[in-house]
PDB file of C-alpha atoms in Angstrom:
ATOM      1  CA  MET R   1      97.869  78.192  90.226  1.00  0.00           C
ATOM      2  CA  GLN R   2      99.336  81.574  89.256  1.00  0.00           C
ATOM      3  CA  ASP R   3      99.141  80.827  85.530  1.00  0.00           C
ATOM      4  CA  GLN R   4      95.483  79.838  85.847  1.00  0.00           C
ATOM      5  CA  ILE R   5      94.727  83.034  87.769  1.00  0.00           C
ATOM      6  CA  ILE R   6      96.377  85.229  85.146  1.00  0.00           C
ATOM      7  CA  GLN R   7      94.487  83.418  82.405  1.00  0.00           C
ATOM      8  CA  LEU R   8      91.194  84.091  84.198  1.00  0.00           C
ATOM      9  CA  LEU R   9      92.148  87.717  84.852  1.00  0.00           C
ATOM     10  CA  LYS R  10      92.645  88.228  81.134  1.00  0.00           C
ATOM     11  CA  GLN R  11      89.395  86.410  80.382  1.00  0.00           C
ATOM     12  CA  TYR R  12      87.520  88.903  82.559  1.00  0.00           C
ATOM     13  CA  GLY R  13      89.268  91.934  81.095  1.00  0.00           C
ATOM     14  CA  ILE R  14      92.029  92.530  83.630  1.00  0.00           C
ATOM     15  CA  THR R  15      94.996  92.707  81.252  1.00  0.00           C
ATOM     16  CA  ASN R  16      97.162  95.442  82.764  1.00  0.00           C
ATOM     17  CA  GLN R  17     100.196  93.811  84.386  1.00  0.00           C
ATOM     18  CA  LEU R  18     100.448  96.334  87.221  1.00  0.00           C
ATOM     19  CA  GLU R  19      96.826  95.646  88.091  1.00  0.00           C
ATOM     20  CA  GLN R  20      97.479  91.914  87.872  1.00  0.00           C
ATOM     21  CA  ALA R  21     100.427  92.281  90.257  1.00  0.00           C
ATOM     22  CA  HIS R  22      98.240  94.076  92.794  1.00  0.00           C
ATOM     23  CA  PHE R  23      95.517  91.457  92.436  1.00  0.00           C
ATOM     24  CA  LEU R  24      97.956  88.598  92.969  1.00  0.00           C
ATOM     25  CA  GLY R  25      99.600  90.356  95.912  1.00  0.00           C
ATOM     26  CA  GLN R  26      96.322  90.933  97.719  1.00  0.00           C
ATOM     27  CA  CYS R  27      95.110  87.403  97.014  1.00  0.00           C
ATOM     28  CA  ALA R  28      98.390  85.945  98.241  1.00  0.00           C
ATOM     29  CA  VAL R  29      97.896  87.629 101.610  1.00  0.00           C
ATOM     30  CA  GLU R  30      94.206  86.791 101.946  1.00  0.00           C
ATOM     31  CA  SER R  31      94.643  83.130 100.933  1.00  0.00           C
ATOM     32  CA  ALA R  32      97.945  82.309 102.674  1.00  0.00           C
ATOM     33  CA  ASP R  33      99.838  82.173  99.376  1.00  0.00           C
ATOM     34  CA  PHE R  34      96.922  80.583  97.490  1.00  0.00           C
ATOM     35  CA  ASN R  35      96.721  77.640  99.911  1.00  0.00           C
ATOM     36  CA  THR R  36      93.524  78.572 101.770  1.00  0.00           C
ATOM     37  CA  LEU R  37      90.214  78.938  99.970  1.00  0.00           C
ATOM     38  CA  THR R  38      87.971  79.153 103.032  1.00  0.00           C
ATOM     39  CA  GLU R  39      88.039  81.064 106.291  1.00  0.00           C
ATOM     40  CA  ASN R  40      89.893  79.265 109.064  1.00  0.00           C
ATOM     41  CA  PRO R  41      87.236  78.025 111.516  1.00  0.00           C
ATOM     42  CA  ASN R  42      89.717  77.250 114.294  1.00  0.00           C
ATOM     43  CA  TYR R  43      89.370  80.185 116.662  1.00  0.00           C
ATOM     44  CA  ARG R  44      90.194  79.602 120.309  1.00  0.00           C
ATOM     45  CA  TYR R  45      87.679  81.169 122.680  1.00  0.00           C
ATOM     46  CA  SER R  46      90.305  83.623 123.980  1.00  0.00           C
ATOM     47  CA  THR R  47      91.091  84.746 120.424  1.00  0.00           C
ATOM     48  CA  ALA R  48      87.446  84.886 119.402  1.00  0.00           C
ATOM     49  CA  LEU R  49      86.710  87.337 122.201  1.00  0.00           C
ATOM     50  CA  LYS R  50      89.491  89.625 120.978  1.00  0.00           C
ATOM     51  CA  VAL R  51      88.545  89.433 117.301  1.00  0.00           C
ATOM     52  CA  PHE R  52      84.786  89.784 117.855  1.00  0.00           C
ATOM     53  CA  PRO R  53      84.490  91.858 121.064  1.00  0.00           C
ATOM     54  CA  SER R  54      80.957  93.035 120.283  1.00  0.00           C
ATOM     55  CA  TYR R  55      79.820  89.409 120.551  1.00  0.00           C
ATOM     56  CA  LYS R  56      81.385  88.866 123.971  1.00  0.00           C
ATOM     57  CA  VAL R  57      78.141  87.816 125.676  1.00  0.00           C
ATOM     58  CA  GLN R  58      77.184  85.339 122.945  1.00  0.00           C
ATOM     59  CA  ILE R  59      80.681  83.840 122.745  1.00  0.00           C
ATOM     60  CA  GLN R  60      80.874  83.405 126.492  1.00  0.00           C
ATOM     61  CA  ALA R  61      77.441  81.763 126.446  1.00  0.00           C
ATOM     62  CA  LEU R  62      78.661  79.368 123.738  1.00  0.00           C
ATOM     63  CA  GLN R  63      81.760  78.588 125.781  1.00  0.00           C
ATOM     64  CA  LYS R  64      79.620  77.870 128.830  1.00  0.00           C
ATOM     65  CA  LYS R  65      77.190  75.743 126.816  1.00  0.00           C
ATOM     66  CA  TYR R  66      79.967  73.363 125.760  1.00  0.00           C
ATOM     67  CA  ASN R  67      81.924  73.726 129.008  1.00  0.00           C
ATOM     68  CA  LYS R  68      85.122  74.819 127.247  1.00  0.00           C
ATOM     69  CA  GLY R  69      88.214  76.649 128.434  1.00  0.00           C
ATOM     70  CA  ALA R  70      89.829  79.785 127.024  1.00  0.00           C
ATOM     71  CA  ASN R  71      92.302  77.781 124.932  1.00  0.00           C
ATOM     72  CA  ASP R  72      89.724  75.385 123.496  1.00  0.00           C
ATOM     73  CA  PHE R  73      88.533  75.857 119.939  1.00  0.00           C
ATOM     74  CA  VAL R  74      85.103  77.396 119.406  1.00  0.00           C
ATOM     75  CA  ALA R  75      82.194  75.181 118.432  1.00  0.00           C
ATOM     76  CA  GLN R  76      81.375  75.271 114.735  1.00  0.00           C
ATOM     77  CA  PRO R  77      79.120  75.991 112.925  1.00  0.00           C
ATOM     78  CA  ASP R  78      77.693  77.678 116.028  1.00  0.00           C
ATOM     79  CA  PHE R  79      80.405  80.328 116.241  1.00  0.00           C
ATOM     80  CA  PHE R  80      80.237  81.619 112.660  1.00  0.00           C
ATOM     81  CA  ASN R  81      76.451  81.509 112.840  1.00  0.00           C
ATOM     82  CA  ILE R  82      76.624  83.802 115.870  1.00  0.00           C
ATOM     83  CA  VAL R  83      79.167  86.361 114.644  1.00  0.00           C
ATOM     84  CA  TYR R  84      78.009  86.462 111.008  1.00  0.00           C
ATOM     85  CA  GLY R  85      74.282  85.858 111.495  1.00  0.00           C
ATOM     86  CA  ALA R  86      71.732  88.630 110.861  1.00  0.00           C
ATOM     87  CA  ARG R  87      74.164  90.804 108.884  1.00  0.00           C
ATOM     88  CA  MET R  88      75.770  90.950 105.415  1.00  0.00           C
ATOM     89  CA  GLY R  89      72.568  89.525 103.980  1.00  0.00           C
ATOM     90  CA  ASN R  90      72.517  86.543 106.336  1.00  0.00           C
ATOM     91  CA  GLN R  91      69.110  85.743 107.745  1.00  0.00           C
ATOM     92  CA  LEU R  92      67.799  85.602 111.299  1.00  0.00           C
ATOM     93  CA  ASN R  93      70.610  85.066 113.804  1.00  0.00           C
ATOM     94  CA  GLY R  94      72.340  82.318 111.874  1.00  0.00           C
ATOM     95  CA  THR R  95      71.397  79.626 114.359  1.00  0.00           C
ATOM     96  CA  ASN R  96      68.254  78.558 112.537  1.00  0.00           C
ATOM     97  CA  ASP R  97      69.434  78.887 108.954  1.00  0.00           C
ATOM     98  CA  ASN R  98      73.208  78.243 109.067  1.00  0.00           C
ATOM     99  CA  ASP R  99      73.866  81.301 106.872  1.00  0.00           C
ATOM    100  CA  GLY R 100      76.722  82.486 109.046  1.00  0.00           C
ATOM    101  CA  TRP R 101      78.550  79.219 108.457  1.00  0.00           C
ATOM    102  CA  ASP R 102      77.527  78.670 104.837  1.00  0.00           C
ATOM    103  CA  TYR R 103      78.528  82.171 103.722  1.00  0.00           C
ATOM    104  CA  ARG R 104      81.685  82.536 105.832  1.00  0.00           C
ATOM    105  CA  GLY R 105      84.823  83.820 104.149  1.00  0.00           C
ATOM    106  CA  GLY R 106      85.580  81.978 100.918  1.00  0.00           C
ATOM    107  CA  GLY R 107      87.702  82.333  97.801  1.00  0.00           C
ATOM    108  CA  LEU R 108      90.994  84.107  97.199  1.00  0.00           C
ATOM    109  CA  LEU R 109      89.677  87.355  98.711  1.00  0.00           C
ATOM    110  CA  GLN R 110      87.548  85.775 101.438  1.00  0.00           C
ATOM    111  CA  LEU R 111      84.093  86.686 100.127  1.00  0.00           C
ATOM    112  CA  THR R 112      81.805  86.903 103.180  1.00  0.00           C
ATOM    113  CA  GLY R 113      78.059  87.162 103.712  1.00  0.00           C
ATOM    114  CA  LYS R 114      75.037  85.912 101.786  1.00  0.00           C
ATOM    115  CA  ALA R 115      74.543  89.298 100.117  1.00  0.00           C
ATOM    116  CA  ASN R 116      77.973  89.082  98.494  1.00  0.00           C
ATOM    117  CA  TYR R 117      77.473  85.465  97.452  1.00  0.00           C
ATOM    118  CA  GLN R 118      74.069  86.360  95.981  1.00  0.00           C
ATOM    119  CA  ALA R 119      75.515  89.332  94.078  1.00  0.00           C
ATOM    120  CA  PHE R 120      78.332  87.160  92.731  1.00  0.00           C
ATOM    121  CA  LEU R 121      75.818  84.524  91.637  1.00  0.00           C
ATOM    122  CA  MET R 122      73.670  87.115  89.846  1.00  0.00           C
ATOM    123  CA  TRP R 123      76.775  88.491  88.100  1.00  0.00           C
ATOM    124  CA  LEU R 124      77.679  85.038  86.831  1.00  0.00           C
ATOM    125  CA  HIS R 125      74.151  84.375  85.606  1.00  0.00           C
ATOM    126  CA  GLY R 126      74.034  87.809  83.984  1.00  0.00           C
ATOM    127  CA  ARG R 127      77.062  86.798  81.956  1.00  0.00           C
ATOM    128  CA  GLY R 128      75.411  83.511  80.994  1.00  0.00           C
ATOM    129  CA  GLN R 129      77.872  81.514  83.092  1.00  0.00           C
ATOM    130  CA  TYR R 130      77.391  78.660  85.561  1.00  0.00           C
ATOM    131  CA  ALA R 131      73.611  78.628  85.145  1.00  0.00           C
ATOM    132  CA  ASN R 132      73.474  75.459  87.233  1.00  0.00           C
ATOM    133  CA  LEU R 133      74.633  77.263  90.375  1.00  0.00           C
ATOM    134  CA  THR R 134      72.080  78.401  92.961  1.00  0.00           C
ATOM    135  CA  ILE R 135      72.295  80.345  96.212  1.00  0.00           C
ATOM    136  CA  ASP R 136      72.485  76.968  97.965  1.00  0.00           C
ATOM    137  CA  THR R 137      75.490  75.778  95.944  1.00  0.00           C
ATOM    138  CA  ILE R 138      77.440  78.971  95.232  1.00  0.00           C
ATOM    139  CA  ASP R 139      79.249  78.719  98.589  1.00  0.00           C
ATOM    140  CA  ASP R 140      80.773  75.368  97.641  1.00  0.00           C
ATOM    141  CA  PHE R 141      81.772  76.736  94.208  1.00  0.00           C
ATOM    142  CA  VAL R 142      83.584  79.680  95.806  1.00  0.00           C
ATOM    143  CA  ARG R 143      85.772  77.189  97.704  1.00  0.00           C
ATOM    144  CA  THR R 144      87.020  75.496  94.529  1.00  0.00           C
ATOM    145  CA  PRO R 145      90.170  76.811  92.789  1.00  0.00           C
ATOM    146  CA  ILE R 146      88.294  78.267  89.805  1.00  0.00           C
ATOM    147  CA  GLY R 147      85.401  79.590  91.889  1.00  0.00           C
ATOM    148  CA  ALA R 148      87.823  81.095  94.390  1.00  0.00           C
ATOM    149  CA  THR R 149      89.530  83.030  91.602  1.00  0.00           C
ATOM    150  CA  ILE R 150      86.406  84.169  89.758  1.00  0.00           C
ATOM    151  CA  SER R 151      84.749  85.313  92.996  1.00  0.00           C
ATOM    152  CA  ALA R 152      87.850  87.398  93.764  1.00  0.00           C
ATOM    153  CA  ILE R 153      87.722  88.889  90.265  1.00  0.00           C
ATOM    154  CA  TRP R 154      84.046  89.766  90.766  1.00  0.00           C
ATOM    155  CA  PHE R 155      84.809  91.489  94.086  1.00  0.00           C
ATOM    156  CA  TRP R 156      87.717  93.367  92.491  1.00  0.00           C
ATOM    157  CA  LEU R 157      85.563  94.605  89.611  1.00  0.00           C
ATOM    158  CA  ALA R 158      82.460  95.300  91.703  1.00  0.00           C
ATOM    159  CA  ASN R 159      84.396  97.500  94.110  1.00  0.00           C
ATOM    160  CA  GLY R 160      86.353  99.433  91.494  1.00  0.00           C
ATOM    161  CA  VAL R 161      89.737  98.333  92.808  1.00  0.00           C
ATOM    162  CA  GLY R 162      91.363  98.261  89.381  1.00  0.00           C
ATOM    163  CA  SER R 163      91.742 102.012  88.882  1.00  0.00           C
ATOM    164  CA  PHE R 164      93.684 102.326  92.131  1.00  0.00           C
ATOM    165  CA  ALA R 165      95.832  99.319  91.249  1.00  0.00           C
ATOM    166  CA  ARG R 166      96.681 100.754  87.829  1.00  0.00           C
ATOM    167  CA  SER R 167      97.802 103.984  89.507  1.00  0.00           C
ATOM    168  CA  ASP R 168      99.839 101.896  91.974  1.00  0.00           C
ATOM    169  CA  ASN R 169      97.935 103.222  94.986  1.00  0.00           C
ATOM    170  CA  MET R 170      98.842 100.488  97.454  1.00  0.00           C
ATOM    171  CA  GLN R 171      97.003 102.028 100.373  1.00  0.00           C
ATOM    172  CA  ALA R 172      93.718 102.449  98.521  1.00  0.00           C
ATOM    173  CA  VAL R 173      93.840  98.915  97.114  1.00  0.00           C
ATOM    174  CA  SER R 174      94.569  97.436 100.540  1.00  0.00           C
ATOM    175  CA  LYS R 175      91.778  99.405 102.217  1.00  0.00           C
ATOM    176  CA  LEU R 176      89.188  98.299  99.663  1.00  0.00           C
ATOM    177  CA  ILE R 177      90.233  94.665  99.905  1.00  0.00           C
ATOM    178  CA  ASN R 178      90.753  94.286 103.629  1.00  0.00           C
ATOM    179  CA  VAL R 179      88.460  96.890 105.170  1.00  0.00           C
ATOM    180  CA  GLY R 180      86.017  97.689 102.376  1.00  0.00           C
ATOM    181  CA  ASN R 181      86.218 101.436 102.930  1.00  0.00           C
ATOM    182  CA  ILE R 182      88.756 103.662 101.233  1.00  0.00           C
ATOM    183  CA  ASN R 183      88.291 106.405 103.835  1.00  0.00           C
ATOM    184  CA  THR R 184      89.506 104.329 106.784  1.00  0.00           C
ATOM    185  CA  PRO R 185      93.025 104.941 108.162  1.00  0.00           C
ATOM    186  CA  ILE R 186      95.717 102.621 106.840  1.00  0.00           C
ATOM    187  CA  SER R 187      96.299 101.458 110.416  1.00  0.00           C
ATOM    188  CA  ALA R 188      92.981  99.609 110.156  1.00  0.00           C
ATOM    189  CA  VAL R 189      94.354  97.353 107.403  1.00  0.00           C
ATOM    190  CA  ASN R 190      95.677  93.983 108.521  1.00  0.00           C
ATOM    191  CA  GLU R 191      99.125  92.895 107.263  1.00  0.00           C
ATOM    192  CA  PHE R 192      99.697  96.072 105.249  1.00  0.00           C
ATOM    193  CA  ALA R 193     103.481  95.562 105.138  1.00  0.00           C
ATOM    194  CA  GLU R 194     102.928  92.024 103.868  1.00  0.00           C
ATOM    195  CA  ARG R 195     100.557  93.301 101.179  1.00  0.00           C
ATOM    196  CA  VAL R 196     103.252  95.694  99.982  1.00  0.00           C
ATOM    197  CA  ALA R 197     105.891  92.950  99.984  1.00  0.00           C
ATOM    198  CA  LYS R 198     103.706  90.439  98.130  1.00  0.00           C
ATOM    199  CA  THR R 199     102.646  92.989  95.529  1.00  0.00           C
ATOM    200  CA  ASN R 200     106.261  94.015  94.963  1.00  0.00           C
ATOM    201  CA  TYR R 201     107.155  90.355  94.512  1.00  0.00           C
ATOM    202  CA  PHE R 202     104.680  90.043  91.653  1.00  0.00           C
ATOM    203  CA  LYS R 203     105.775  93.380  90.190  1.00  0.00           C
ATOM    204  CA  LYS R 204     109.247  91.891  89.944  1.00  0.00           C
ATOM    205  CA  GLN R 205     107.822  88.772  88.318  1.00  0.00           C
ATOM    206  CA  PHE R 206     106.302  90.978  85.631  1.00  0.00           C
ATOM    207  CA  GLY R 207     109.473  93.006  85.251  1.00  0.00           C
ATOM    208  CA  LEU R 208     107.812  96.125  86.661  1.00  0.00           C
ATOM    209  CA  LEU R 209     110.195  96.494  89.570  1.00  0.00           C
ATOM    210  CA  GLN R 210     113.930  95.932  89.875  1.00  0.00           C
TER     211      GLN R 210
END
């Protein structure tokens, strides 16, 4: 898949090898080495409460509704509809429209939220590409190998990650990808050490690092 990704990077104007190494490193972390193109839905209730503490009441209500224990897996699509509903462009509370589930994390950089999927769709159409896709089908496209890559490229370009990658600013790149805010402390970034290691791996592949 790496060769296909590099080909698409070049197609969309990302030709600098250092930038490509950063892109591949971040994607490798976010997609479990390019093996996962959609957000893992298998949260246990105990884990869900830790990851989404602000939704404690709703999660506990869901657990009670289905009479599940702490180690049981959450009910889907109910869970994603609860924690992702009514934000990131998703409508209502997710339970009536399924937006939380439909626009859960997808692609190599885990694109999340209807607003992001809509913006990606408009970008594609603005380039005269994939005119057949609609807001109701873009989520499935993002979970295909080519859609997963192009959606990640869109996010990379839309958030201006490239300039930081070309200056080899690992912290800034990681913050923009994982947290979405360059001003947050690096401690807020998940798997930062792994992001460094993966990026260095691809630097070596390009002959940029001994």
